[in-house]
């Protein structure tokens, strides 16, 4: 899968849009600046970059423009994850999990979730990403 060209700073704009699109640039600035000490101009520059990259759409409205993401969050995360695994681990997930296990970064909850995911994959039991969202309580 092709890498999704979004920086960490641009991802914060995307997160605001995933939570509540469409938004005006002023609404995006307000949401992003709640958590980041950035100027409105910086956030507007990020919005412009994302439009240029084709990651968000801009629609003309009576008062200006509204913006919404092209990709939903799940598709974005899947693309970024696949790109990371391909780049860092030759496309294999097992070495990634092994790296976390060796650094003792996996909690008991993580291990339970991994076991559940492997079981679901082996059984062909529905969508794994749907199962993860339910277990993590991510129903946005």
mmCIF file of C-alpha atoms in Angstrom:
data_model
loop_
_atom_site.group_PDB
_atom_site.id
_atom_site.type_symbol
_atom_site.label_atom_id
_atom_site.label_comp_id
_atom_site.label_asym_id
_atom_site.label_seq_id
_atom_site.Cartn_x
_atom_site.Cartn_y
_atom_site.Cartn_z
ATOM 1 C CA UNK A 1 0.000 0.000 0.000
ATOM 2 C CA UNK A 2 1.199 3.470 -0.864
ATOM 3 C CA UNK A 3 2.306 5.646 2.055
ATOM 4 C CA UNK A 4 -0.217 8.303 3.034
ATOM 5 C CA UNK A 5 1.633 11.644 2.869
ATOM 6 C CA UNK A 6 0.469 13.203 6.137
ATOM 7 C CA UNK A 7 2.855 14.624 8.740
ATOM 8 C CA UNK A 8 2.208 14.353 12.484
ATOM 9 C CA UNK A 9 1.157 18.009 12.545
ATOM 10 C CA UNK A 10 -1.234 17.530 9.623
ATOM 11 C CA UNK A 11 -2.689 14.474 11.337
ATOM 12 C CA UNK A 12 -3.965 16.740 14.120
ATOM 13 C CA UNK A 13 -6.054 18.622 11.561
ATOM 14 C CA UNK A 14 -7.301 15.287 10.230
ATOM 15 C CA UNK A 15 -8.236 14.184 13.771
ATOM 16 C CA UNK A 16 -10.356 17.323 14.220
ATOM 17 C CA UNK A 17 -12.149 16.578 10.955
ATOM 18 C CA UNK A 18 -12.679 12.894 11.758
ATOM 19 C CA UNK A 19 -14.382 13.888 14.985
ATOM 20 C CA UNK A 20 -16.740 16.411 13.418
ATOM 21 C CA UNK A 21 -16.745 17.079 9.672
ATOM 22 C CA UNK A 22 -17.487 19.223 7.843
ATOM 23 C CA UNK A 23 -15.782 22.116 9.613
ATOM 24 C CA UNK A 24 -14.805 25.639 8.602
ATOM 25 C CA UNK A 25 -11.172 26.678 8.859
ATOM 26 C CA UNK A 26 -12.055 28.722 11.953
ATOM 27 C CA UNK A 27 -13.578 25.665 13.616
ATOM 28 C CA UNK A 28 -10.526 23.574 12.752
ATOM 29 C CA UNK A 29 -8.215 26.273 14.145
ATOM 30 C CA UNK A 30 -10.248 26.409 17.365
ATOM 31 C CA UNK A 31 -10.168 22.625 17.868
ATOM 32 C CA UNK A 32 -6.472 22.169 17.036
ATOM 33 C CA UNK A 33 -5.343 25.171 19.105
ATOM 34 C CA UNK A 34 -7.097 23.733 22.182
ATOM 35 C CA UNK A 35 -4.373 21.095 22.405
ATOM 36 C CA UNK A 36 -1.478 22.763 20.573
ATOM 37 C CA UNK A 37 0.165 26.126 21.152
ATOM 38 C CA UNK A 38 0.093 27.034 17.459
ATOM 39 C CA UNK A 39 -0.924 30.223 15.709
ATOM 40 C CA UNK A 40 -4.071 30.206 13.577
ATOM 41 C CA UNK A 41 -1.842 30.879 10.543
ATOM 42 C CA UNK A 42 0.062 27.624 11.194
ATOM 43 C CA UNK A 43 -3.172 25.623 11.308
ATOM 44 C CA UNK A 44 -4.461 27.309 8.130
ATOM 45 C CA UNK A 45 -1.174 26.413 6.408
ATOM 46 C CA UNK A 46 -1.666 22.773 7.437
ATOM 47 C CA UNK A 47 -5.222 22.857 6.060
ATOM 48 C CA UNK A 48 -3.938 24.243 2.760
ATOM 49 C CA UNK A 49 -1.266 21.525 2.526
ATOM 50 C CA UNK A 50 -3.845 18.813 3.144
ATOM 51 C CA UNK A 51 -6.071 20.227 0.395
ATOM 52 C CA UNK A 52 -3.060 20.319 -1.980
ATOM 53 C CA UNK A 53 -2.221 16.700 -1.098
ATOM 54 C CA UNK A 54 -5.804 15.614 -1.780
ATOM 55 C CA UNK A 55 -6.305 14.442 1.805
ATOM 56 C CA UNK A 56 -9.190 16.826 2.536
ATOM 57 C CA UNK A 57 -11.842 18.353 0.303
ATOM 58 C CA UNK A 58 -12.776 22.019 0.379
ATOM 59 C CA UNK A 59 -16.369 22.993 -0.396
ATOM 60 C CA UNK A 60 -17.609 26.506 -1.011
ATOM 61 C CA UNK A 61 -20.309 27.700 1.400
ATOM 62 C CA UNK A 62 -22.092 31.024 1.861
ATOM 63 C CA UNK A 63 -19.653 32.095 4.576
ATOM 64 C CA UNK A 64 -16.456 30.741 3.031
ATOM 65 C CA UNK A 65 -15.320 27.131 2.872
ATOM 66 C CA UNK A 66 -15.945 23.928 4.747
ATOM 67 C CA UNK A 67 -13.551 20.992 4.857
ATOM 68 C CA UNK A 68 -13.913 17.252 5.212
ATOM 69 C CA UNK A 69 -11.502 14.326 5.039
ATOM 70 C CA UNK A 70 -11.215 12.205 1.910
ATOM 71 C CA UNK A 71 -10.323 9.062 3.896
ATOM 72 C CA UNK A 72 -12.041 7.869 7.040
ATOM 73 C CA UNK A 73 -9.837 7.343 10.076
ATOM 74 C CA UNK A 74 -9.809 3.540 9.783
ATOM 75 C CA UNK A 75 -8.565 3.634 6.166
ATOM 76 C CA UNK A 76 -5.942 6.230 7.104
ATOM 77 C CA UNK A 77 -4.671 4.163 10.046
ATOM 78 C CA UNK A 78 -4.610 0.995 7.974
ATOM 79 C CA UNK A 79 -2.535 2.716 5.292
ATOM 80 C CA UNK A 80 -0.102 4.276 7.777
ATOM 81 C CA UNK A 81 0.249 0.978 9.660
ATOM 82 C CA UNK A 82 0.872 -1.036 6.493
ATOM 83 C CA UNK A 83 3.448 1.494 5.311
ATOM 84 C CA UNK A 84 5.246 1.431 8.672
ATOM 85 C CA UNK A 85 5.343 -2.375 8.807
ATOM 86 C CA UNK A 86 6.574 -2.560 5.205
ATOM 87 C CA UNK A 87 9.283 0.055 5.777
ATOM 88 C CA UNK A 88 10.524 -1.104 9.171
ATOM 89 C CA UNK A 89 9.822 -4.854 9.216
ATOM 90 C CA UNK A 90 9.829 -5.953 5.585
ATOM 91 C CA UNK A 91 6.047 -6.238 5.577
ATOM 92 C CA UNK A 92 5.956 -8.761 8.425
ATOM 93 C CA UNK A 93 3.958 -8.092 11.591
ATOM 94 C CA UNK A 94 5.544 -10.800 13.763
ATOM 95 C CA UNK A 95 8.892 -8.958 14.131
ATOM 96 C CA UNK A 96 6.985 -5.821 15.195
ATOM 97 C CA UNK A 97 5.128 -7.704 17.925
ATOM 98 C CA UNK A 98 8.375 -9.418 18.938
ATOM 99 C CA UNK A 99 10.059 -6.016 19.306
ATOM 100 C CA UNK A 100 7.301 -4.870 21.670
ATOM 101 C CA UNK A 101 7.418 -8.141 23.587
ATOM 102 C CA UNK A 102 11.193 -7.985 23.990
ATOM 103 C CA UNK A 103 11.004 -4.439 25.337
ATOM 104 C CA UNK A 104 8.262 -5.512 27.769
ATOM 105 C CA UNK A 105 5.920 -2.940 26.229
ATOM 106 C CA UNK A 106 2.965 -5.331 26.009
ATOM 107 C CA UNK A 107 0.503 -5.192 28.892
ATOM 108 C CA UNK A 108 -1.700 -8.094 29.944
ATOM 109 C CA UNK A 109 -4.582 -6.351 28.161
ATOM 110 C CA UNK A 110 -2.489 -6.091 24.986
ATOM 111 C CA UNK A 111 -1.729 -9.811 25.130
ATOM 112 C CA UNK A 112 -5.417 -10.676 25.601
ATOM 113 C CA UNK A 113 -6.365 -8.485 22.638
ATOM 114 C CA UNK A 114 -3.655 -10.044 20.474
ATOM 115 C CA UNK A 115 -4.847 -13.555 21.368
ATOM 116 C CA UNK A 116 -8.410 -12.552 20.538
ATOM 117 C CA UNK A 117 -7.351 -11.041 17.203
ATOM 118 C CA UNK A 118 -5.349 -14.129 16.227
ATOM 119 C CA UNK A 119 -8.285 -16.375 17.180
ATOM 120 C CA UNK A 120 -10.671 -14.250 15.099
ATOM 121 C CA UNK A 121 -8.307 -14.325 12.106
ATOM 122 C CA UNK A 122 -7.905 -18.105 12.333
ATOM 123 C CA UNK A 123 -11.680 -18.603 12.515
ATOM 124 C CA UNK A 124 -12.390 -16.052 9.809
ATOM 125 C CA UNK A 125 -14.701 -14.504 12.402
ATOM 126 C CA UNK A 126 -15.847 -11.141 11.034
ATOM 127 C CA UNK A 127 -13.864 -7.965 10.639
ATOM 128 C CA UNK A 128 -10.854 -7.712 12.915
ATOM 129 C CA UNK A 129 -10.932 -3.893 12.900
ATOM 130 C CA UNK A 130 -14.604 -3.906 13.998
ATOM 131 C CA UNK A 131 -13.670 -6.274 16.820
ATOM 132 C CA UNK A 132 -10.773 -3.998 17.903
ATOM 133 C CA UNK A 133 -13.044 -0.931 17.960
ATOM 134 C CA UNK A 134 -15.570 -2.738 20.170
ATOM 135 C CA UNK A 135 -12.925 -3.997 22.581
ATOM 136 C CA UNK A 136 -11.202 -0.633 22.867
ATOM 137 C CA UNK A 137 -14.492 1.226 23.199
ATOM 138 C CA UNK A 138 -13.751 3.343 20.091
ATOM 139 C CA UNK A 139 -17.215 3.884 18.709
ATOM 140 C CA UNK A 140 -16.787 7.403 17.276
#
